[in-house]
């Protein structure tokens, strides 16, 4: 896992060098770099750790990675008594990490410069599910409907194709001067640690 993480970070570095030489491609390459870094974060968390990962750890790693990539602070808060109970099965860790990465990246990109640092991410760990909300000052396009985005390789299409269909819900809505993105995760896409 450590070797894979290092190799992925090497790939991200190579992509960043290409972006410097080809500024016209910098935006698209930055998106790919963020995705590669998100996968690298998951492999980094798996070093010396057999089995499922703590959802809390994955969310913290992804928020930190997006902050470093874009130089934009993200206020991350964890709420509830069950933060140490919720785990990501190995097969869901990378899809959920990529989804979190994409949603945080979208929030950072669509927050205007005068609101720098206004992205807030909150994870609420409940007894039956985990809810993640991302709030940022922005405006959704008129008539926006997240269900109209087909699955794809980037943006909301990527998120819709990666989130576990049976156990995850995605909502994006305008709330006053801000956009609120909500992801609700429940078993079997995530699971609770068995009591000792």
PDB file of C-alpha atoms in Angstrom:
ATOM      1  CA  UNK A   1       0.000   0.000   0.000  1.00  0.00           C
ATOM      2  CA  UNK A   2       2.832   2.384   0.824  1.00  0.00           C
ATOM      3  CA  UNK A   3       4.471   1.699  -2.548  1.00  0.00           C
ATOM      4  CA  UNK A   4       1.175   2.206  -4.396  1.00  0.00           C
ATOM      5  CA  UNK A   5       0.604   5.500  -2.560  1.00  0.00           C
ATOM      6  CA  UNK A   6       4.107   6.712  -3.514  1.00  0.00           C
ATOM      7  CA  UNK A   7       3.621   5.641  -7.136  1.00  0.00           C
ATOM      8  CA  UNK A   8       0.290   7.468  -7.339  1.00  0.00           C
ATOM      9  CA  UNK A   9       1.856  10.598  -5.893  1.00  0.00           C
ATOM     10  CA  UNK A  10       4.596  10.253  -8.522  1.00  0.00           C
ATOM     11  CA  UNK A  11       1.948  10.108 -11.253  1.00  0.00           C
ATOM     12  CA  UNK A  12       0.293  13.221  -9.773  1.00  0.00           C
ATOM     13  CA  UNK A  13       3.672  15.000  -9.848  1.00  0.00           C
ATOM     14  CA  UNK A  14       4.207  14.074 -13.508  1.00  0.00           C
ATOM     15  CA  UNK A  15       0.750  15.373 -14.389  1.00  0.00           C
ATOM     16  CA  UNK A  16       1.484  18.651 -12.593  1.00  0.00           C
ATOM     17  CA  UNK A  17       4.690  19.040 -14.646  1.00  0.00           C
ATOM     18  CA  UNK A  18       2.679  18.577 -17.847  1.00  0.00           C
ATOM     19  CA  UNK A  19       0.176  21.190 -16.649  1.00  0.00           C
ATOM     20  CA  UNK A  20       3.034  23.680 -16.189  1.00  0.00           C
ATOM     21  CA  UNK A  21       4.266  23.058 -19.734  1.00  0.00           C
ATOM     22  CA  UNK A  22       0.751  23.113 -21.213  1.00  0.00           C
ATOM     23  CA  UNK A  23      -1.231  25.821 -19.382  1.00  0.00           C
ATOM     24  CA  UNK A  24      -4.214  25.337 -21.704  1.00  0.00           C
ATOM     25  CA  UNK A  25      -4.672  21.895 -20.120  1.00  0.00           C
ATOM     26  CA  UNK A  26      -4.037  22.959 -16.517  1.00  0.00           C
ATOM     27  CA  UNK A  27      -7.690  22.926 -15.432  1.00  0.00           C
ATOM     28  CA  UNK A  28      -8.411  19.421 -16.687  1.00  0.00           C
ATOM     29  CA  UNK A  29      -5.109  18.106 -15.369  1.00  0.00           C
ATOM     30  CA  UNK A  30      -5.744  19.645 -11.923  1.00  0.00           C
ATOM     31  CA  UNK A  31      -9.005  17.678 -11.760  1.00  0.00           C
ATOM     32  CA  UNK A  32      -7.210  14.422 -12.570  1.00  0.00           C
ATOM     33  CA  UNK A  33      -4.428  15.224 -10.090  1.00  0.00           C
ATOM     34  CA  UNK A  34      -7.049  15.671  -7.368  1.00  0.00           C
ATOM     35  CA  UNK A  35      -8.573  12.291  -8.199  1.00  0.00           C
ATOM     36  CA  UNK A  36      -5.179  10.553  -8.169  1.00  0.00           C
ATOM     37  CA  UNK A  37      -4.332  12.220  -4.835  1.00  0.00           C
ATOM     38  CA  UNK A  38      -7.655  11.030  -3.366  1.00  0.00           C
ATOM     39  CA  UNK A  39      -6.835   7.439  -4.295  1.00  0.00           C
ATOM     40  CA  UNK A  40      -3.311   7.876  -2.896  1.00  0.00           C
ATOM     41  CA  UNK A  41      -4.798   9.082   0.412  1.00  0.00           C
ATOM     42  CA  UNK A  42      -6.817   5.862   0.725  1.00  0.00           C
ATOM     43  CA  UNK A  43      -3.742   3.726   0.076  1.00  0.00           C
ATOM     44  CA  UNK A  44      -1.800   5.805   2.610  1.00  0.00           C
ATOM     45  CA  UNK A  45      -4.448   5.079   5.252  1.00  0.00           C
ATOM     46  CA  UNK A  46      -4.245   1.363   4.458  1.00  0.00           C
ATOM     47  CA  UNK A  47      -0.526   1.174   5.277  1.00  0.00           C
ATOM     48  CA  UNK A  48      -0.264  -1.167   8.272  1.00  0.00           C
ATOM     49  CA  UNK A  49      -4.042  -1.410   8.463  1.00  0.00           C
ATOM     50  CA  UNK A  50      -5.755  -4.607   7.370  1.00  0.00           C
ATOM     51  CA  UNK A  51      -9.458  -4.451   6.650  1.00  0.00           C
ATOM     52  CA  UNK A  52     -11.918  -1.571   6.542  1.00  0.00           C
ATOM     53  CA  UNK A  53     -10.914   2.057   7.107  1.00  0.00           C
ATOM     54  CA  UNK A  54     -12.495   4.529   9.487  1.00  0.00           C
ATOM     55  CA  UNK A  55     -14.807   6.764   7.478  1.00  0.00           C
ATOM     56  CA  UNK A  56     -13.690   9.685   9.669  1.00  0.00           C
ATOM     57  CA  UNK A  57     -10.029   9.132   8.668  1.00  0.00           C
ATOM     58  CA  UNK A  58     -10.868   9.011   4.968  1.00  0.00           C
ATOM     59  CA  UNK A  59     -12.898  12.243   5.191  1.00  0.00           C
ATOM     60  CA  UNK A  60     -10.097  14.018   7.099  1.00  0.00           C
ATOM     61  CA  UNK A  61      -7.480  12.839   4.575  1.00  0.00           C
ATOM     62  CA  UNK A  62      -9.548  13.960   1.582  1.00  0.00           C
ATOM     63  CA  UNK A  63     -10.336  17.370   3.101  1.00  0.00           C
ATOM     64  CA  UNK A  64      -6.622  17.854   3.804  1.00  0.00           C
ATOM     65  CA  UNK A  65      -5.688  16.824   0.259  1.00  0.00           C
ATOM     66  CA  UNK A  66      -8.192  19.247  -1.328  1.00  0.00           C
ATOM     67  CA  UNK A  67      -6.946  22.062   0.955  1.00  0.00           C
ATOM     68  CA  UNK A  68      -3.340  21.434  -0.125  1.00  0.00           C
ATOM     69  CA  UNK A  69      -4.227  21.147  -3.810  1.00  0.00           C
ATOM     70  CA  UNK A  70      -6.221  24.380  -4.003  1.00  0.00           C
ATOM     71  CA  UNK A  71      -4.758  26.376  -1.098  1.00  0.00           C
ATOM     72  CA  UNK A  72      -8.294  26.932   0.195  1.00  0.00           C
ATOM     73  CA  UNK A  73      -9.107  26.150   3.830  1.00  0.00           C
ATOM     74  CA  UNK A  74     -11.982  23.767   4.493  1.00  0.00           C
ATOM     75  CA  UNK A  75     -13.634  23.927   7.918  1.00  0.00           C
ATOM     76  CA  UNK A  76     -14.214  20.249   8.742  1.00  0.00           C
ATOM     77  CA  UNK A  77     -16.326  19.345  11.763  1.00  0.00           C
ATOM     78  CA  UNK A  78     -17.184  15.914  13.128  1.00  0.00           C
ATOM     79  CA  UNK A  79     -20.327  15.477  15.201  1.00  0.00           C
ATOM     80  CA  UNK A  80     -21.876  12.579  17.070  1.00  0.00           C
ATOM     81  CA  UNK A  81     -20.627   9.893  19.394  1.00  0.00           C
ATOM     82  CA  UNK A  82     -20.224   7.261  16.692  1.00  0.00           C
ATOM     83  CA  UNK A  83     -17.260   8.665  14.712  1.00  0.00           C
ATOM     84  CA  UNK A  84     -15.080   5.696  15.651  1.00  0.00           C
ATOM     85  CA  UNK A  85     -17.820   3.165  14.858  1.00  0.00           C
ATOM     86  CA  UNK A  86     -18.336   3.730  11.130  1.00  0.00           C
ATOM     87  CA  UNK A  87     -16.072   1.883   8.698  1.00  0.00           C
ATOM     88  CA  UNK A  88     -15.634   1.815   4.934  1.00  0.00           C
ATOM     89  CA  UNK A  89     -15.458  -1.685   3.463  1.00  0.00           C
ATOM     90  CA  UNK A  90     -12.372  -2.030   1.271  1.00  0.00           C
ATOM     91  CA  UNK A  91     -14.424  -2.129  -1.937  1.00  0.00           C
ATOM     92  CA  UNK A  92     -16.152   1.178  -1.105  1.00  0.00           C
ATOM     93  CA  UNK A  93     -13.179   3.169   0.223  1.00  0.00           C
ATOM     94  CA  UNK A  94     -11.873   4.455  -3.119  1.00  0.00           C
ATOM     95  CA  UNK A  95     -15.308   5.218  -4.682  1.00  0.00           C
ATOM     96  CA  UNK A  96     -16.424   7.126  -1.585  1.00  0.00           C
ATOM     97  CA  UNK A  97     -13.065   8.926  -1.263  1.00  0.00           C
ATOM     98  CA  UNK A  98     -13.286   9.984  -4.944  1.00  0.00           C
ATOM     99  CA  UNK A  99     -16.871  11.171  -4.389  1.00  0.00           C
ATOM    100  CA  UNK A 100     -15.884  13.242  -1.329  1.00  0.00           C
ATOM    101  CA  UNK A 101     -12.918  14.634  -3.269  1.00  0.00           C
ATOM    102  CA  UNK A 102     -15.101  15.644  -6.212  1.00  0.00           C
ATOM    103  CA  UNK A 103     -17.768  17.294  -4.046  1.00  0.00           C
ATOM    104  CA  UNK A 104     -15.218  19.261  -1.987  1.00  0.00           C
ATOM    105  CA  UNK A 105     -13.348  20.256  -5.164  1.00  0.00           C
ATOM    106  CA  UNK A 106     -16.607  21.498  -6.720  1.00  0.00           C
ATOM    107  CA  UNK A 107     -17.364  23.542  -3.605  1.00  0.00           C
ATOM    108  CA  UNK A 108     -13.882  25.117  -3.645  1.00  0.00           C
ATOM    109  CA  UNK A 109     -14.022  25.855  -7.394  1.00  0.00           C
ATOM    110  CA  UNK A 110     -17.479  27.437  -7.233  1.00  0.00           C
ATOM    111  CA  UNK A 111     -16.831  29.609  -4.180  1.00  0.00           C
ATOM    112  CA  UNK A 112     -16.119  33.147  -5.309  1.00  0.00           C
ATOM    113  CA  UNK A 113     -12.805  34.792  -4.421  1.00  0.00           C
ATOM    114  CA  UNK A 114     -14.369  37.263  -1.967  1.00  0.00           C
ATOM    115  CA  UNK A 115     -15.576  34.279   0.079  1.00  0.00           C
ATOM    116  CA  UNK A 116     -12.185  32.579   0.233  1.00  0.00           C
ATOM    117  CA  UNK A 117     -12.118  29.993   3.004  1.00  0.00           C
ATOM    118  CA  UNK A 118     -15.882  29.743   3.275  1.00  0.00           C
ATOM    119  CA  UNK A 119     -16.208  26.027   2.469  1.00  0.00           C
ATOM    120  CA  UNK A 120     -17.591  24.097   5.428  1.00  0.00           C
ATOM    121  CA  UNK A 121     -17.821  20.319   5.616  1.00  0.00           C
ATOM    122  CA  UNK A 122     -19.690  18.586   8.432  1.00  0.00           C
ATOM    123  CA  UNK A 123     -19.928  14.870   9.139  1.00  0.00           C
ATOM    124  CA  UNK A 124     -22.661  13.733  11.498  1.00  0.00           C
ATOM    125  CA  UNK A 125     -22.130  10.196  12.769  1.00  0.00           C
ATOM    126  CA  UNK A 126     -25.458   8.727  13.836  1.00  0.00           C
ATOM    127  CA  UNK A 127     -26.581   5.338  15.048  1.00  0.00           C
ATOM    128  CA  UNK A 128     -27.992   4.255  11.658  1.00  0.00           C
ATOM    129  CA  UNK A 129     -26.141   6.406   9.101  1.00  0.00           C
ATOM    130  CA  UNK A 130     -23.530   9.068   8.455  1.00  0.00           C
ATOM    131  CA  UNK A 131     -24.487  12.370   6.860  1.00  0.00           C
ATOM    132  CA  UNK A 132     -21.937  14.624   5.204  1.00  0.00           C
ATOM    133  CA  UNK A 133     -22.867  18.186   4.299  1.00  0.00           C
ATOM    134  CA  UNK A 134     -20.777  20.654   2.332  1.00  0.00           C
ATOM    135  CA  UNK A 135     -21.805  24.307   2.405  1.00  0.00           C
ATOM    136  CA  UNK A 136     -20.308  27.069   0.307  1.00  0.00           C
ATOM    137  CA  UNK A 137     -21.407  30.517  -0.890  1.00  0.00           C
ATOM    138  CA  UNK A 138     -22.418  30.010  -4.525  1.00  0.00           C
ATOM    139  CA  UNK A 139     -25.421  29.947  -6.866  1.00  0.00           C
ATOM    140  CA  UNK A 140     -26.796  26.913  -8.632  1.00  0.00           C
ATOM    141  CA  UNK A 141     -27.884  27.368 -12.243  1.00  0.00           C
ATOM    142  CA  UNK A 142     -31.588  28.004 -12.766  1.00  0.00           C
ATOM    143  CA  UNK A 143     -33.491  24.712 -12.851  1.00  0.00           C
ATOM    144  CA  UNK A 144     -30.570  22.700 -11.433  1.00  0.00           C
ATOM    145  CA  UNK A 145     -31.442  19.054 -10.767  1.00  0.00           C
ATOM    146  CA  UNK A 146     -28.676  16.661  -9.678  1.00  0.00           C
ATOM    147  CA  UNK A 147     -30.667  13.673 -10.955  1.00  0.00           C
ATOM    148  CA  UNK A 148     -30.222  14.961 -14.530  1.00  0.00           C
ATOM    149  CA  UNK A 149     -26.459  14.404 -14.447  1.00  0.00           C
ATOM    150  CA  UNK A 150     -25.655  11.117 -16.184  1.00  0.00           C
ATOM    151  CA  UNK A 151     -22.864   8.936 -14.805  1.00  0.00           C
ATOM    152  CA  UNK A 152     -19.471   9.968 -16.153  1.00  0.00           C
ATOM    153  CA  UNK A 153     -15.771  10.372 -15.521  1.00  0.00           C
ATOM    154  CA  UNK A 154     -15.797  13.801 -13.900  1.00  0.00           C
ATOM    155  CA  UNK A 155     -17.873  16.194 -11.858  1.00  0.00           C
ATOM    156  CA  UNK A 156     -21.282  15.235 -10.539  1.00  0.00           C
ATOM    157  CA  UNK A 157     -21.535  12.450 -13.108  1.00  0.00           C
ATOM    158  CA  UNK A 158     -18.544  10.776 -11.469  1.00  0.00           C
ATOM    159  CA  UNK A 159     -20.085  11.165  -8.006  1.00  0.00           C
ATOM    160  CA  UNK A 160     -23.421   9.732  -9.156  1.00  0.00           C
ATOM    161  CA  UNK A 161     -21.694   6.743 -10.752  1.00  0.00           C
ATOM    162  CA  UNK A 162     -19.429   6.026  -7.750  1.00  0.00           C
ATOM    163  CA  UNK A 163     -21.720   6.380  -4.736  1.00  0.00           C
ATOM    164  CA  UNK A 164     -23.259   3.033  -3.749  1.00  0.00           C
ATOM    165  CA  UNK A 165     -26.774   3.128  -5.221  1.00  0.00           C
ATOM    166  CA  UNK A 166     -28.471   1.028  -2.544  1.00  0.00           C
ATOM    167  CA  UNK A 167     -27.028   2.839   0.426  1.00  0.00           C
ATOM    168  CA  UNK A 168     -26.164   6.440  -0.509  1.00  0.00           C
ATOM    169  CA  UNK A 169     -28.239   9.517  -1.247  1.00  0.00           C
ATOM    170  CA  UNK A 170     -26.976  12.728  -2.855  1.00  0.00           C
ATOM    171  CA  UNK A 171     -28.833  16.049  -2.724  1.00  0.00           C
ATOM    172  CA  UNK A 172     -27.678  19.492  -3.850  1.00  0.00           C
ATOM    173  CA  UNK A 173     -29.843  22.521  -3.180  1.00  0.00           C
ATOM    174  CA  UNK A 174     -29.735  26.292  -3.015  1.00  0.00           C
ATOM    175  CA  UNK A 175     -30.115  27.651   0.515  1.00  0.00           C
ATOM    176  CA  UNK A 176     -30.153  31.427   0.503  1.00  0.00           C
ATOM    177  CA  UNK A 177     -26.798  32.656  -0.814  1.00  0.00           C
ATOM    178  CA  UNK A 178     -25.186  29.259  -0.511  1.00  0.00           C
ATOM    179  CA  UNK A 179     -25.227  25.759  -1.908  1.00  0.00           C
ATOM    180  CA  UNK A 180     -25.761  22.813   0.417  1.00  0.00           C
ATOM    181  CA  UNK A 181     -24.599  19.389  -0.738  1.00  0.00           C
ATOM    182  CA  UNK A 182     -25.730  16.427   1.348  1.00  0.00           C
ATOM    183  CA  UNK A 183     -24.509  12.846   1.101  1.00  0.00           C
ATOM    184  CA  UNK A 184     -26.177  10.262   3.321  1.00  0.00           C
ATOM    185  CA  UNK A 185     -24.383   6.930   3.709  1.00  0.00           C
ATOM    186  CA  UNK A 186     -25.885   3.831   5.307  1.00  0.00           C
ATOM    187  CA  UNK A 187     -25.133   0.099   5.385  1.00  0.00           C
ATOM    188  CA  UNK A 188     -24.088  -1.873   3.372  1.00  0.00           C
ATOM    189  CA  UNK A 189     -22.018   0.892   1.689  1.00  0.00           C
ATOM    190  CA  UNK A 190     -20.566   1.641   5.118  1.00  0.00           C
ATOM    191  CA  UNK A 191     -20.712  -0.536   8.202  1.00  0.00           C
ATOM    192  CA  UNK A 192     -20.571  -0.208  11.951  1.00  0.00           C
ATOM    193  CA  UNK A 193     -17.698  -1.675  13.905  1.00  0.00           C
ATOM    194  CA  UNK A 194     -18.824  -4.687  15.901  1.00  0.00           C
ATOM    195  CA  UNK A 195     -18.790  -4.016  19.660  1.00  0.00           C
ATOM    196  CA  UNK A 196     -15.843  -5.689  21.404  1.00  0.00           C
TER     197      UNK A 196
END
